[in-house]
XYZ file of C-alpha atoms in Angstrom:
258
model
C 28.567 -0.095 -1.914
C 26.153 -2.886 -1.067
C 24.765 -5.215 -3.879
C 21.296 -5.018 -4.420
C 20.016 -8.925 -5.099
C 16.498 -10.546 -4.917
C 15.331 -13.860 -4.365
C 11.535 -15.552 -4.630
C 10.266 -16.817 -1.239
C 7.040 -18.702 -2.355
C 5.147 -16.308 -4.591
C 7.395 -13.348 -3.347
C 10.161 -11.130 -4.019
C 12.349 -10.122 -1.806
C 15.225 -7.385 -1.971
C 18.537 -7.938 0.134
C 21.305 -5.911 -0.245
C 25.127 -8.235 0.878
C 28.245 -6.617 1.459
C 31.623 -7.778 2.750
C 33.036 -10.330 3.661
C 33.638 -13.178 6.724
C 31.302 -15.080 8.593
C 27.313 -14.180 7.795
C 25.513 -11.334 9.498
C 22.088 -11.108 9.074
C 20.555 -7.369 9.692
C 16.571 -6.539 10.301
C 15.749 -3.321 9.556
C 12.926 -1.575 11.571
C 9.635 -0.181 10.211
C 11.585 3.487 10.520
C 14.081 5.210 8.932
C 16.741 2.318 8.972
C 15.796 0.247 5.871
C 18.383 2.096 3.778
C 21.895 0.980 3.718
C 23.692 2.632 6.610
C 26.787 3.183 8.430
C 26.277 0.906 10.966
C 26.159 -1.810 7.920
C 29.515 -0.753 6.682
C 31.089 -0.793 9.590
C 29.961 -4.528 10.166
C 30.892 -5.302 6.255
C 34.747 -4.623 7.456
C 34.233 -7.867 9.335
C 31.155 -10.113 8.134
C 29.573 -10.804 5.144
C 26.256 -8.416 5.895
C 23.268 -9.228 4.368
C 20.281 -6.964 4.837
C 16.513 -8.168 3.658
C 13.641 -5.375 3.234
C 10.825 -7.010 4.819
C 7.496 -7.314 3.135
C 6.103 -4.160 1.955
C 9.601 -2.465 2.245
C 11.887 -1.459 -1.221
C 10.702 -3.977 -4.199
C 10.001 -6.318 -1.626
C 6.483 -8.148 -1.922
C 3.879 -9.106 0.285
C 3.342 -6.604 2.639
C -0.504 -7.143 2.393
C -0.133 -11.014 3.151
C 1.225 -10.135 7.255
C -0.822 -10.493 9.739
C 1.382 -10.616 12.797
C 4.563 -10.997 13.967
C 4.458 -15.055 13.944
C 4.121 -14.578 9.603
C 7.139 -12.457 9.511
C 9.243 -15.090 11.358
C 8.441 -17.971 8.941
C 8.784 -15.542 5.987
C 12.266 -14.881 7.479
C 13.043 -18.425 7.996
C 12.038 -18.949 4.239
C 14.420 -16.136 3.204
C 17.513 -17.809 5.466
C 16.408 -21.354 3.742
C 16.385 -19.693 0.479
C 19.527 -17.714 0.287
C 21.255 -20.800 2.345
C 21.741 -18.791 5.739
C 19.815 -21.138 7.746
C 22.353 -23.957 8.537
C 25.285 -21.690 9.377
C 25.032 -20.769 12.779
C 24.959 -16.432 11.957
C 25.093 -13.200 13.347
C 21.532 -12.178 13.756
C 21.045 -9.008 14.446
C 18.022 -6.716 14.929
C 16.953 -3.073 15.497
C 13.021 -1.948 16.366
C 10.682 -3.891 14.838
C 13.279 -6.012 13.613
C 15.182 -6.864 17.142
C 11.258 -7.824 18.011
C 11.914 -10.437 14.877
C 15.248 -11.679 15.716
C 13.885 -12.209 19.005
C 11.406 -14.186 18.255
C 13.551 -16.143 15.808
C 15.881 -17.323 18.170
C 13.134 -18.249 20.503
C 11.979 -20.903 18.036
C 14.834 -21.973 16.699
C 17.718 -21.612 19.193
C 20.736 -23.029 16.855
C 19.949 -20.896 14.051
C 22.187 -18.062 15.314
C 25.337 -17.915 18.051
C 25.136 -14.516 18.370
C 22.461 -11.845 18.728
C 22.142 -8.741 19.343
C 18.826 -6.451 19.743
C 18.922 -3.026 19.203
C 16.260 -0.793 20.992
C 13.950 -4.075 20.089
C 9.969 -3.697 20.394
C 7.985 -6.794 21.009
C 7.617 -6.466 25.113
C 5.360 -4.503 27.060
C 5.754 -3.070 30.497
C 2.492 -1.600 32.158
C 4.113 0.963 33.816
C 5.735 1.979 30.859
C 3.972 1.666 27.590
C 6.040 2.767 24.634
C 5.194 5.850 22.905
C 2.375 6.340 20.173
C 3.813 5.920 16.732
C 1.013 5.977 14.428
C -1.171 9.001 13.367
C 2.363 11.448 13.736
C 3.093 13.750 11.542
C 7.385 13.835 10.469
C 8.244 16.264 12.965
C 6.768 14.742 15.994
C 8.211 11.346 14.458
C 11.577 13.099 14.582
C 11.139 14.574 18.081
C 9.850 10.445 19.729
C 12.777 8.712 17.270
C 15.833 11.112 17.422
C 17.854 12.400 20.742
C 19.756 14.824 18.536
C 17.065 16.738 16.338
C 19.842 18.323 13.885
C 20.517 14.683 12.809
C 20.278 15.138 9.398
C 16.997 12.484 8.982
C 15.282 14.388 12.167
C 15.777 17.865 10.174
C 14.732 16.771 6.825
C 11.818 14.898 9.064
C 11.227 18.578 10.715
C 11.009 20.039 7.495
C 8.061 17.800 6.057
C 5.123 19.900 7.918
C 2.752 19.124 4.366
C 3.004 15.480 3.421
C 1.288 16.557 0.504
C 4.421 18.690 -0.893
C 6.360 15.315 -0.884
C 6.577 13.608 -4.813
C 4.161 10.921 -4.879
C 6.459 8.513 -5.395
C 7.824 8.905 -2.076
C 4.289 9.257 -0.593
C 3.550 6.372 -1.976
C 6.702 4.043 -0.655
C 5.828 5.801 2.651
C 2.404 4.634 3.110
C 3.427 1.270 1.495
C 5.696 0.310 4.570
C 3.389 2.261 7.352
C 0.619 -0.036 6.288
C 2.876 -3.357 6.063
C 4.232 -1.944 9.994
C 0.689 -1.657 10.817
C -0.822 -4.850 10.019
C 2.300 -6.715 11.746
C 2.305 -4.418 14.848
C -1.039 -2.573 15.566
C -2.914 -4.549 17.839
C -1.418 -6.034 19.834
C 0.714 -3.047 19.640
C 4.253 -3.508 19.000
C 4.774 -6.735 21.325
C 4.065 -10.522 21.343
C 2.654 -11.219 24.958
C 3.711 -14.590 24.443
C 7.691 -13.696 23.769
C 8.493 -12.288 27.356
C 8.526 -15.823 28.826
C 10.103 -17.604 26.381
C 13.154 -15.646 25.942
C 15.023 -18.240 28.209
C 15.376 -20.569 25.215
C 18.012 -18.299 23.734
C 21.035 -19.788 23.783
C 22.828 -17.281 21.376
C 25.840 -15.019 23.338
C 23.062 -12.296 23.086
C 23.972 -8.358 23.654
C 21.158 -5.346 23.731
C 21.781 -2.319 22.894
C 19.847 1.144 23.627
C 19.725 4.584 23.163
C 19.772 6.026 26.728
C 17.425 8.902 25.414
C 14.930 6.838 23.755
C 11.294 8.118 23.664
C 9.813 5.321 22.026
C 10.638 2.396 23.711
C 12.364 3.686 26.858
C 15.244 2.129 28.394
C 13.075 -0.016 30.868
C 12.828 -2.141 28.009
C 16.456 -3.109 27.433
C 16.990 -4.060 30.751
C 13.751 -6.595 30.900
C 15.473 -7.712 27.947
C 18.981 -8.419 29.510
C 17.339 -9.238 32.666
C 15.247 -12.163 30.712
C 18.104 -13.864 27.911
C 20.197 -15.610 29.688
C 23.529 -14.433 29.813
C 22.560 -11.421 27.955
C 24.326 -7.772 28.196
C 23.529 -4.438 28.318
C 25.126 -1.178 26.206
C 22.909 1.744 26.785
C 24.202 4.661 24.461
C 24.413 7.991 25.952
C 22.895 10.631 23.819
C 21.326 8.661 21.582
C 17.574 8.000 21.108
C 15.179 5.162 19.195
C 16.943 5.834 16.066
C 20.242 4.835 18.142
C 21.682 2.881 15.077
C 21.475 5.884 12.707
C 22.560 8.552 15.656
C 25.789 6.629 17.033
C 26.554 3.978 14.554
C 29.972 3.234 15.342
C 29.216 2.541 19.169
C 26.228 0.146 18.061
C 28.426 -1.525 15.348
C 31.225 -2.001 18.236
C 28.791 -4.037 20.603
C 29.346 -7.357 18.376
């Protein structure tokens, strides 16, 4: 079981969850589904010391209202690694969705700060001839059919099984719309990418691996070979049968690619 911890990061709160032990991993969750403690997480813990921060707007973590783009969730993140005394130690950064787009863009400003990163079906590019897949405005069950390969994964069915929002407690309603809201102000417009990161991904000097779900409807495949093809040294895993939600679906072949 993970331990549940907060810090204060100027004038907010944020909960991280540490488990494990060995050299520091860092995990960023994505804006879906993965925020929870999961068993890609363990797996690592066998190894590392994980530590996994809820961004801003996610769990009892503050400050959700305060991002603007994805440039204020990379200095809030490098206030969280100065603050919890991560930032000098050379870590295992590693990213999936929204948060690959953030570890990305972390080791583009600061190259030292990690030796080794991977990005798991990452946003934060955009191909023209490929633009990823329209999150917001979805109801669960066409959430479940653009983020899952397998729609009996246990998430995907309970996400199937939502088809009146309003039957949900309001406590959960209210959580939900909390972190949609902190997604959207961080990766509406532009939507889900930096055009500014694509170019600068040759100052990552981290041994960098990306990982994707060979299935994945969201951001399709394209993406994690621009990716490879743009860090230098970079490699490739695509996961066969797996989807957006790749991490959740095949945990033990994500965990594996570090």
């Amino acid at each position: 079981m993970s331990v549940a911890q907060t810090v204060r990061v100027g004038s907010e709160t944020v909960e991280y969850r540490v488990r494990g032990q060995g050299p520091p991993l860092v995990y960023l969750h994505g804006g879906l589904a993965d925020s929870e403690w999961h068993a890609a997480l363990d797996l690592w813990a066998e190894r590392f010391t994980v530590h996994q921060p809820l961004l801003p707007g996610f769990g009892a973590s503050t400050g959700g209202e305060r991002m603007e783009s994805i440039e204020d969730l990379v200095f809030h993140t490098l206030d969280w690694l100065d603050a919890t005394g991560l930032s000098g130690e050379g870590i295992v950064l590693v990213g999936a969705s929204l948060g690959g787009w953030l570890a990305a863009e972390v080791a583009v400003r600061y190259p030292r700060i990690a030796h080794r990163l991977c990005l798991v079906a990452a946003a934060g590019l955009w191909l023209d001839e490929n633009p990823p897949a329209e999150l917001f405005g979805n109801d669960p069950p066409h959430l479940a059919e653009l983020l899952f390969a397998d729609q009996t994964h246990p998430l995907a069915a309970i996400m199937h099984a939502v088809t009146d929002i309003s039957q949900l407690p309001e406590e959960v309603i209210l959580r939900q719309f909390r972190a949609m809201e902190a997604l959207a102000r961080v990766a509406w417009n532009p939507y889900f990418h930096d055009p500014k990161l694509e170019p600068r991904l040759s100052r990552i000097r981290a041994k960098t691996t990306v990982v994707w779900g060979e299935a994945d409807r969201f951001f399709p495949l394209a993406y994690g070979r621009r990716y490879a093809e743009r860090i230098p040294g970079a490699s490739l895993v695509v996961v066969p049968e797996a989807g957006h939600m790749v991490i959740l679906e095949r945990p033990a072949a994500v965990a594996a690619a570090i």
